[in-house]
Amino acid sequence: MPNAQIEVSEIHWLMEMFQTVDVGLVVIDQEYKIQVWNGFMENHSGLRPSQVREDDIFELFTELDEEWFRHKSEPVFKLKNRAFTIWEQRPYIFKFKNYRPITGSAEYMYQNATFIPLSDVTGVVQHICIIIYDVTDVAVNKLELEKANTLLGEQSRTDRLTNLNNRGHWEECLKREFKRLRRRGSKGSSLLMFDIDHFKKVNDGYGHSAGDAAIIHCANVLRANLRETDVAGRYGGEEYAVILTDTNAEDAKIFAERIRKAIEESVVKYEENEIRFTISLGIAEYSDSLANHTKWIEASDEALYQSKEGGRNQVSVYQHANE
């Protein structure tokens, strides 16, 4: 076979491979005009090579971040070094829709990309080739895994009945707040604990499901009154605890009274029953005299006990011995 025929044959299969390879191949010159556009790019953009050739890539694809793209390309032209980008850094370069059935949840195609310098016969880089890899499957799987882990993390910290923080997570938050106050060496936060008065009567009189409804109602009232910085949790059974950050005992008492009145004035409707109940509350402001976060809980619990002993449906504040 003559050499000319061999060369034509090689060019033919090379072009066929170029057009059918399952990655995007784009060649641009130093003026950022498209010189080569393979079948992958045509299929996903809907633009034929003849439609994009010699066009400015930024005018043709307005979603391209021009500043970023130039910053990425310039070293490839000047230094002849390859450059890479992955979907975690930038989800896509060309915003193509995702048509994959398995990863159909993705709105667009996630892409990795490689920027390759193309030297001419004199060794000067006049063009660069950008290879686009469709990594939607990998990206979606990783994002779903991260989402599942986040959900599991939230569930491990949440009380299922009330959706408040569970005791374990809430107590971890209290430890951190205690350490923060200890480092700062000043007062500033209060701990509020409360429970439902005569809760056994609710359970015995209306059943445990009605008791659950009462517990949920208290959580909803509490949640409706919280500030963003407060940390509320279900401490156990019908008992609740709230970290009131940057709140002295006097202000914490105003908050506690608001909760107490809201519960007292509300009605829990369960089946044919209208259930009324009250709560007792105890407050302990942080003090340097507290040895650890457990002592802070004990102080708040002691104030709660004072409310119980004083007739219930009231708020008591713990008095530190050195004050």
mmCIF file of C-alpha atoms in Angstrom:
data_model
loop_
_atom_site.group_PDB
_atom_site.id
_atom_site.type_symbol
_atom_site.label_atom_id
_atom_site.label_comp_id
_atom_site.label_asym_id
_atom_site.label_seq_id
_atom_site.Cartn_x
_atom_site.Cartn_y
_atom_site.Cartn_z
ATOM 1 C CA MET A 1 0.000 0.000 0.000
ATOM 2 C CA PRO A 2 1.462 3.421 -0.955
ATOM 3 C CA ASN A 3 2.576 5.660 1.879
ATOM 4 C CA ALA A 4 -0.037 8.290 0.997
ATOM 5 C CA GLN A 5 -2.799 5.699 1.327
ATOM 6 C CA ILE A 6 -1.400 4.517 4.648
ATOM 7 C CA GLU A 7 -1.377 8.071 6.015
ATOM 8 C CA VAL A 8 -4.956 8.681 4.878
ATOM 9 C CA SER A 9 -5.997 5.412 6.467
ATOM 10 C CA GLU A 10 -4.319 6.361 9.760
ATOM 11 C CA ILE A 11 -5.921 9.777 9.760
ATOM 12 C CA HIS A 12 -9.288 8.154 9.149
ATOM 13 C CA TRP A 13 -9.169 5.822 12.143
ATOM 14 C CA LEU A 14 -7.565 8.469 14.297
ATOM 15 C CA MET A 15 -10.428 10.845 13.523
ATOM 16 C CA GLU A 16 -12.958 8.102 14.148
ATOM 17 C CA MET A 17 -11.413 7.387 17.544
ATOM 18 C CA PHE A 18 -11.279 11.101 18.279
ATOM 19 C CA GLN A 19 -14.964 11.498 17.553
ATOM 20 C CA THR A 20 -16.187 8.420 19.435
ATOM 21 C CA VAL A 21 -14.002 8.475 22.549
ATOM 22 C CA ASP A 22 -16.120 8.861 25.709
ATOM 23 C CA VAL A 23 -14.451 12.040 26.940
ATOM 24 C CA GLY A 24 -14.751 15.602 25.760
ATOM 25 C CA LEU A 25 -11.835 16.972 23.711
ATOM 26 C CA VAL A 26 -11.583 20.686 23.081
ATOM 27 C CA VAL A 27 -8.610 22.494 21.581
ATOM 28 C CA ILE A 28 -8.357 26.256 21.884
ATOM 29 C CA ASP A 29 -5.731 28.683 20.678
ATOM 30 C CA GLN A 30 -4.118 31.505 22.611
ATOM 31 C CA GLU A 31 -7.019 33.793 21.772
ATOM 32 C CA TYR A 32 -9.372 31.282 23.356
ATOM 33 C CA LYS A 33 -10.979 30.406 20.056
ATOM 34 C CA ILE A 34 -12.152 26.853 19.584
ATOM 35 C CA GLN A 35 -10.173 24.859 17.045
ATOM 36 C CA VAL A 36 -11.278 21.311 17.747
ATOM 37 C CA TRP A 37 -14.556 19.986 19.145
ATOM 38 C CA ASN A 38 -15.097 16.238 19.269
ATOM 39 C CA GLY A 39 -18.218 14.086 19.188
ATOM 40 C CA PHE A 40 -18.619 13.959 22.975
ATOM 41 C CA MET A 41 -18.785 17.755 23.129
ATOM 42 C CA GLU A 42 -21.136 17.844 20.138
ATOM 43 C CA ASN A 43 -23.494 15.290 21.677
ATOM 44 C CA HIS A 44 -23.763 17.090 25.008
ATOM 45 C CA SER A 45 -23.773 20.679 23.767
ATOM 46 C CA GLY A 46 -25.876 20.162 20.646
ATOM 47 C CA LEU A 47 -23.320 22.202 18.709
ATOM 48 C CA ARG A 48 -21.499 20.726 15.735
ATOM 49 C CA PRO A 49 -17.748 21.337 15.272
ATOM 50 C CA SER A 50 -18.505 23.535 12.274
ATOM 51 C CA GLN A 51 -20.736 25.720 14.482
ATOM 52 C CA VAL A 52 -18.112 26.406 17.132
ATOM 53 C CA ARG A 53 -14.849 26.477 15.216
ATOM 54 C CA GLU A 54 -13.060 29.855 15.515
ATOM 55 C CA ASP A 55 -15.652 31.064 17.992
ATOM 56 C CA ASP A 56 -14.594 32.703 21.253
ATOM 57 C CA ILE A 57 -15.195 30.119 23.957
ATOM 58 C CA PHE A 58 -16.396 32.746 26.455
ATOM 59 C CA GLU A 59 -18.937 34.189 24.052
ATOM 60 C CA LEU A 60 -20.204 30.753 23.130
ATOM 61 C CA PHE A 61 -20.452 29.442 26.705
ATOM 62 C CA THR A 62 -21.450 32.308 28.930
ATOM 63 C CA GLU A 63 -21.613 30.042 31.991
ATOM 64 C CA LEU A 64 -17.809 29.748 31.862
ATOM 65 C CA ASP A 65 -16.079 31.686 34.619
ATOM 66 C CA GLU A 66 -13.719 33.648 32.364
ATOM 67 C CA GLU A 67 -11.386 34.826 35.117
ATOM 68 C CA TRP A 68 -11.004 31.336 36.528
ATOM 69 C CA PHE A 69 -10.643 29.741 33.095
ATOM 70 C CA ARG A 70 -7.919 32.180 32.028
ATOM 71 C CA HIS A 71 -6.138 31.752 35.364
ATOM 72 C CA LYS A 72 -6.179 28.000 34.784
ATOM 73 C CA SER A 73 -5.095 28.154 31.117
ATOM 74 C CA GLU A 74 -2.355 30.800 31.158
ATOM 75 C CA PRO A 75 0.248 28.657 32.988
ATOM 76 C CA VAL A 76 -0.456 25.830 30.556
ATOM 77 C CA PHE A 77 0.364 28.123 27.613
ATOM 78 C CA LYS A 78 3.380 29.774 29.234
ATOM 79 C CA LEU A 79 4.934 27.072 31.384
ATOM 80 C CA LYS A 80 3.913 24.023 29.337
ATOM 81 C CA ASN A 81 2.626 22.390 32.470
ATOM 82 C CA ARG A 82 -0.541 20.366 32.690
ATOM 83 C CA ALA A 83 -3.345 21.603 34.907
ATOM 84 C CA PHE A 84 -6.182 19.699 36.512
ATOM 85 C CA THR A 85 -9.499 20.450 38.103
ATOM 86 C CA ILE A 86 -11.926 18.120 39.847
ATOM 87 C CA TRP A 87 -15.642 18.348 40.425
ATOM 88 C CA GLU A 88 -15.229 18.988 44.177
ATOM 89 C CA GLN A 89 -13.424 22.229 43.305
ATOM 90 C CA ARG A 90 -15.735 23.191 40.448
ATOM 91 C CA PRO A 91 -18.745 20.966 39.628
ATOM 92 C CA TYR A 92 -18.468 21.554 35.888
ATOM 93 C CA ILE A 93 -16.681 23.612 33.240
ATOM 94 C CA PHE A 94 -19.292 23.230 30.506
ATOM 95 C CA LYS A 95 -22.810 23.098 31.940
ATOM 96 C CA PHE A 96 -24.192 20.021 30.227
ATOM 97 C CA LYS A 97 -27.444 18.404 31.350
ATOM 98 C CA ASN A 98 -27.212 14.995 32.945
ATOM 99 C CA TYR A 99 -29.056 12.329 30.981
ATOM 100 C CA ARG A 100 -27.783 9.267 32.791
ATOM 101 C CA PRO A 101 -30.681 7.111 34.058
ATOM 102 C CA ILE A 102 -28.916 5.837 37.204
ATOM 103 C CA THR A 103 -27.714 9.249 38.290
ATOM 104 C CA GLY A 104 -30.774 11.030 36.976
ATOM 105 C CA SER A 105 -31.111 12.948 40.222
ATOM 106 C CA ALA A 106 -28.197 15.158 39.167
ATOM 107 C CA GLU A 107 -29.302 18.277 37.331
ATOM 108 C CA TYR A 108 -26.080 18.590 35.348
ATOM 109 C CA MET A 109 -22.985 16.611 34.436
ATOM 110 C CA TYR A 110 -20.228 16.710 37.055
ATOM 111 C CA GLN A 111 -16.830 17.015 35.371
ATOM 112 C CA ASN A 112 -13.152 16.557 35.995
ATOM 113 C CA ALA A 113 -10.834 18.188 33.496
ATOM 114 C CA THR A 114 -7.233 18.146 32.340
ATOM 115 C CA PHE A 115 -5.565 21.021 30.519
ATOM 116 C CA ILE A 116 -2.749 19.815 28.265
ATOM 117 C CA PRO A 117 -0.239 22.052 26.418
ATOM 118 C CA LEU A 118 0.122 21.311 22.670
ATOM 119 C CA SER A 119 3.485 22.328 21.223
ATOM 120 C CA ASP A 120 4.063 22.987 17.533
ATOM 121 C CA VAL A 121 7.137 21.802 15.635
ATOM 122 C CA THR A 122 9.170 24.668 17.090
ATOM 123 C CA GLY A 123 8.276 23.740 20.646
ATOM 124 C CA VAL A 124 5.984 26.726 21.188
ATOM 125 C CA VAL A 125 2.642 26.087 22.824
ATOM 126 C CA GLN A 126 0.097 27.671 20.518
ATOM 127 C CA HIS A 127 -2.851 25.553 21.641
ATOM 128 C CA ILE A 128 -4.074 23.671 24.652
ATOM 129 C CA CYS A 129 -6.315 20.647 24.755
ATOM 130 C CA ILE A 130 -8.961 20.371 27.460
ATOM 131 C CA ILE A 131 -10.146 16.866 28.280
ATOM 132 C CA ILE A 132 -13.543 16.708 29.951
ATOM 133 C CA TYR A 133 -14.394 13.610 31.994
ATOM 134 C CA ASP A 134 -18.002 12.845 32.934
ATOM 135 C CA VAL A 135 -17.780 11.869 36.621
ATOM 136 C CA THR A 136 -21.461 12.267 37.468
ATOM 137 C CA ASP A 137 -21.740 8.705 38.805
ATOM 138 C CA VAL A 138 -18.831 9.212 41.192
ATOM 139 C CA ALA A 139 -20.016 12.645 42.293
ATOM 140 C CA VAL A 140 -23.614 11.624 42.909
ATOM 141 C CA ASN A 141 -22.562 8.530 44.858
ATOM 142 C CA LYS A 142 -20.238 10.590 47.033
ATOM 143 C CA LEU A 143 -22.811 13.344 47.590
ATOM 144 C CA GLU A 144 -25.481 10.808 48.515
ATOM 145 C CA LEU A 145 -23.082 9.094 50.894
ATOM 146 C CA GLU A 146 -22.244 12.433 52.525
ATOM 147 C CA LYS A 147 -25.961 13.225 52.746
ATOM 148 C CA ALA A 148 -26.660 9.850 54.366
ATOM 149 C CA ASN A 149 -23.813 10.336 56.841
ATOM 150 C CA THR A 150 -25.107 13.804 57.698
ATOM 151 C CA LEU A 151 -28.585 12.385 58.279
ATOM 152 C CA LEU A 152 -27.199 9.588 60.446
ATOM 153 C CA GLY A 153 -25.213 12.156 62.408
ATOM 154 C CA GLU A 154 -28.325 14.256 62.985
ATOM 155 C CA GLN A 155 -30.330 11.198 64.014
ATOM 156 C CA SER A 156 -27.640 10.180 66.483
ATOM 157 C CA ARG A 157 -27.978 13.602 68.143
ATOM 158 C CA THR A 158 -31.757 13.904 68.046
ATOM 159 C CA ASP A 159 -34.453 12.645 70.398
ATOM 160 C CA ARG A 160 -36.940 10.772 68.196
ATOM 161 C CA LEU A 161 -40.074 11.761 70.120
ATOM 162 C CA THR A 162 -39.483 15.501 70.440
ATOM 163 C CA ASN A 163 -36.849 16.215 67.752
ATOM 164 C CA LEU A 164 -34.915 18.128 70.382
ATOM 165 C CA ASN A 165 -31.299 17.245 71.085
ATOM 166 C CA ASN A 166 -31.020 13.959 72.908
ATOM 167 C CA ARG A 167 -29.406 13.876 76.309
ATOM 168 C CA GLY A 168 -25.999 12.716 75.102
ATOM 169 C CA HIS A 169 -25.556 15.440 72.521
ATOM 170 C CA TRP A 170 -27.077 18.128 74.723
ATOM 171 C CA GLU A 171 -24.666 17.265 77.527
ATOM 172 C CA GLU A 172 -21.742 17.508 75.104
ATOM 173 C CA CYS A 173 -22.937 21.022 74.246
ATOM 174 C CA LEU A 174 -23.112 21.861 77.947
ATOM 175 C CA LYS A 175 -19.538 20.653 78.458
ATOM 176 C CA ARG A 176 -18.331 22.937 75.681
ATOM 177 C CA GLU A 177 -20.238 25.903 77.087
ATOM 178 C CA PHE A 178 -18.841 25.225 80.560
ATOM 179 C CA LYS A 179 -15.281 25.123 79.216
ATOM 180 C CA ARG A 180 -15.863 28.324 77.239
ATOM 181 C CA LEU A 181 -17.091 30.148 80.334
ATOM 182 C CA ARG A 182 -14.281 28.703 82.433
ATOM 183 C CA ARG A 183 -11.682 30.012 79.961
ATOM 184 C CA ARG A 184 -13.352 33.393 79.859
ATOM 185 C CA GLY A 185 -13.456 33.514 83.636
ATOM 186 C CA SER A 186 -16.804 35.231 83.936
ATOM 187 C CA LYS A 187 -20.505 34.646 84.265
ATOM 188 C CA GLY A 188 -22.847 34.948 81.382
ATOM 189 C CA SER A 189 -24.877 31.809 80.719
ATOM 190 C CA SER A 190 -27.644 30.035 82.572
ATOM 191 C CA LEU A 191 -28.891 26.485 82.679
ATOM 192 C CA LEU A 192 -32.638 25.895 82.805
ATOM 193 C CA MET A 193 -34.220 22.553 83.649
ATOM 194 C CA PHE A 194 -37.907 21.778 83.919
ATOM 195 C CA ASP A 195 -40.344 18.891 83.973
ATOM 196 C CA ILE A 196 -44.078 18.261 83.833
ATOM 197 C CA ASP A 197 -45.872 18.406 87.178
ATOM 198 C CA HIS A 198 -47.634 15.195 88.177
ATOM 199 C CA PHE A 199 -46.778 13.578 84.891
ATOM 200 C CA LYS A 200 -47.753 10.177 86.272
ATOM 201 C CA LYS A 201 -51.355 11.399 86.507
ATOM 202 C CA VAL A 202 -51.312 12.158 82.777
ATOM 203 C CA ASN A 203 -50.061 8.681 81.949
ATOM 204 C CA ASP A 204 -52.370 6.941 84.395
ATOM 205 C CA GLY A 205 -55.395 9.027 83.490
ATOM 206 C CA TYR A 206 -55.119 9.138 79.695
ATOM 207 C CA GLY A 207 -52.568 6.494 78.758
ATOM 208 C CA HIS A 208 -48.918 6.588 77.705
ATOM 209 C CA SER A 209 -49.732 7.870 74.235
ATOM 210 C CA ALA A 210 -51.376 10.893 75.821
ATOM 211 C CA GLY A 211 -48.238 11.270 77.931
ATOM 212 C CA ASP A 212 -46.187 11.285 74.737
ATOM 213 C CA ALA A 213 -48.483 13.986 73.333
ATOM 214 C CA ALA A 214 -47.868 16.086 76.456
ATOM 215 C CA ILE A 215 -44.095 15.628 76.117
ATOM 216 C CA ILE A 216 -44.220 16.648 72.448
ATOM 217 C CA HIS A 217 -46.366 19.669 73.289
ATOM 218 C CA CYS A 218 -43.806 20.902 75.833
ATOM 219 C CA ALA A 219 -41.033 20.466 73.264
ATOM 220 C CA ASN A 220 -42.985 22.474 70.689
ATOM 221 C CA VAL A 221 -43.652 25.310 73.146
ATOM 222 C CA LEU A 222 -40.000 25.319 74.143
ATOM 223 C CA ARG A 223 -38.810 25.288 70.526
ATOM 224 C CA ALA A 224 -41.113 28.204 69.655
ATOM 225 C CA ASN A 225 -39.483 30.362 72.325
ATOM 226 C CA LEU A 226 -35.827 29.505 71.758
ATOM 227 C CA ARG A 227 -33.272 31.899 70.387
ATOM 228 C CA GLU A 228 -30.808 30.702 67.765
ATOM 229 C CA THR A 229 -28.029 30.514 70.327
ATOM 230 C CA ASP A 230 -29.994 28.501 72.912
ATOM 231 C CA VAL A 231 -29.478 24.749 73.068
ATOM 232 C CA ALA A 232 -32.470 22.693 74.188
ATOM 233 C CA GLY A 233 -32.616 18.993 74.850
ATOM 234 C CA ARG A 234 -34.805 16.275 76.246
ATOM 235 C CA TYR A 235 -32.918 15.320 79.369
ATOM 236 C CA GLY A 236 -34.984 12.228 80.006
ATOM 237 C CA GLY A 237 -38.632 11.192 80.372
ATOM 238 C CA GLU A 238 -40.669 14.361 80.824
ATOM 239 C CA GLU A 239 -37.619 16.437 81.788
ATOM 240 C CA TYR A 240 -36.029 19.126 79.581
ATOM 241 C CA ALA A 241 -32.867 21.184 79.744
ATOM 242 C CA VAL A 242 -31.865 24.410 78.034
ATOM 243 C CA ILE A 243 -28.512 26.162 77.808
ATOM 244 C CA LEU A 244 -29.243 29.888 77.664
ATOM 245 C CA THR A 245 -25.999 31.351 76.393
ATOM 246 C CA ASP A 246 -25.004 34.871 77.390
ATOM 247 C CA THR A 247 -28.058 35.081 79.662
ATOM 248 C CA ASN A 248 -27.882 35.888 83.355
ATOM 249 C CA ALA A 249 -30.266 34.368 85.879
ATOM 250 C CA GLU A 250 -32.576 37.373 85.885
ATOM 251 C CA ASP A 251 -33.108 37.232 82.121
ATOM 252 C CA ALA A 252 -33.305 33.442 82.214
ATOM 253 C CA LYS A 253 -36.170 33.757 84.677
ATOM 254 C CA ILE A 254 -38.093 35.938 82.205
ATOM 255 C CA PHE A 255 -37.602 33.233 79.582
ATOM 256 C CA ALA A 256 -38.649 30.515 82.035
ATOM 257 C CA GLU A 257 -41.798 32.376 83.069
ATOM 258 C CA ARG A 258 -42.754 32.714 79.419
ATOM 259 C CA ILE A 259 -42.495 28.947 78.985
ATOM 260 C CA ARG A 260 -44.349 28.252 82.231
ATOM 261 C CA LYS A 261 -47.295 30.500 81.329
ATOM 262 C CA ALA A 262 -47.500 29.158 77.793
ATOM 263 C CA ILE A 263 -47.776 25.603 79.104
ATOM 264 C CA GLU A 264 -50.241 26.555 81.837
ATOM 265 C CA GLU A 265 -52.539 28.338 79.398
ATOM 266 C CA SER A 266 -52.430 25.702 76.661
ATOM 267 C CA VAL A 267 -54.439 22.531 76.158
ATOM 268 C CA VAL A 268 -53.260 19.241 74.713
ATOM 269 C CA LYS A 269 -56.051 17.561 72.782
ATOM 270 C CA TYR A 270 -55.706 13.824 72.664
ATOM 271 C CA GLU A 271 -58.562 11.782 71.196
ATOM 272 C CA GLU A 272 -61.644 12.998 73.060
ATOM 273 C CA ASN A 273 -59.660 14.440 75.941
ATOM 274 C CA GLU A 274 -58.413 17.924 76.680
ATOM 275 C CA ILE A 275 -55.359 17.650 78.902
ATOM 276 C CA ARG A 276 -54.076 20.515 80.996
ATOM 277 C CA PHE A 277 -50.917 20.443 83.068
ATOM 278 C CA THR A 278 -48.195 22.676 84.457
ATOM 279 C CA ILE A 279 -44.420 22.575 84.674
ATOM 280 C CA SER A 280 -41.853 23.408 87.353
ATOM 281 C CA LEU A 281 -38.581 25.067 86.442
ATOM 282 C CA GLY A 282 -35.144 25.577 87.955
ATOM 283 C CA ILE A 283 -32.361 27.959 86.887
ATOM 284 C CA ALA A 284 -28.667 28.001 87.725
ATOM 285 C CA GLU A 285 -26.424 30.723 86.366
ATOM 286 C CA TYR A 286 -22.819 29.756 85.660
ATOM 287 C CA SER A 287 -20.402 30.424 88.500
ATOM 288 C CA ASP A 288 -16.649 29.962 88.856
ATOM 289 C CA SER A 289 -17.435 28.009 92.008
ATOM 290 C CA LEU A 290 -18.855 25.145 89.913
ATOM 291 C CA ALA A 291 -16.227 22.418 89.646
ATOM 292 C CA ASN A 292 -17.540 20.957 86.397
ATOM 293 C CA HIS A 293 -20.584 20.811 84.141
ATOM 294 C CA THR A 294 -22.139 18.061 86.252
ATOM 295 C CA LYS A 295 -22.217 20.394 89.254
ATOM 296 C CA TRP A 296 -23.965 22.955 87.063
ATOM 297 C CA ILE A 297 -26.672 20.390 86.272
ATOM 298 C CA GLU A 298 -26.987 19.539 89.963
ATOM 299 C CA ALA A 299 -27.408 23.216 90.833
ATOM 300 C CA SER A 300 -30.154 23.646 88.249
ATOM 301 C CA ASP A 301 -31.799 20.435 89.369
ATOM 302 C CA GLU A 302 -31.749 21.656 92.962
ATOM 303 C CA ALA A 303 -33.553 24.839 91.898
ATOM 304 C CA LEU A 304 -36.109 22.678 90.099
ATOM 305 C CA TYR A 305 -36.578 20.692 93.307
ATOM 306 C CA GLN A 306 -37.228 23.961 95.159
ATOM 307 C CA SER A 307 -40.012 24.741 92.698
ATOM 308 C CA LYS A 308 -41.517 21.323 93.347
ATOM 309 C CA GLU A 309 -41.274 21.772 97.082
ATOM 310 C CA GLY A 310 -42.716 25.275 96.815
ATOM 311 C CA GLY A 311 -45.955 24.053 95.264
ATOM 312 C CA ARG A 312 -45.026 23.440 91.574
ATOM 313 C CA ASN A 313 -45.919 25.582 88.549
ATOM 314 C CA GLN A 314 -43.220 28.091 89.408
ATOM 315 C CA VAL A 315 -39.621 29.126 88.638
ATOM 316 C CA SER A 316 -36.764 28.994 91.171
ATOM 317 C CA VAL A 317 -33.216 30.285 90.846
ATOM 318 C CA TYR A 318 -30.264 28.529 92.476
ATOM 319 C CA GLN A 319 -28.227 30.690 94.844
ATOM 320 C CA HIS A 320 -24.530 29.895 94.805
ATOM 321 C CA ALA A 321 -22.925 29.652 98.258
ATOM 322 C CA ASN A 322 -20.371 32.384 97.546
ATOM 323 C CA GLU A 323 -22.945 34.911 96.361
#
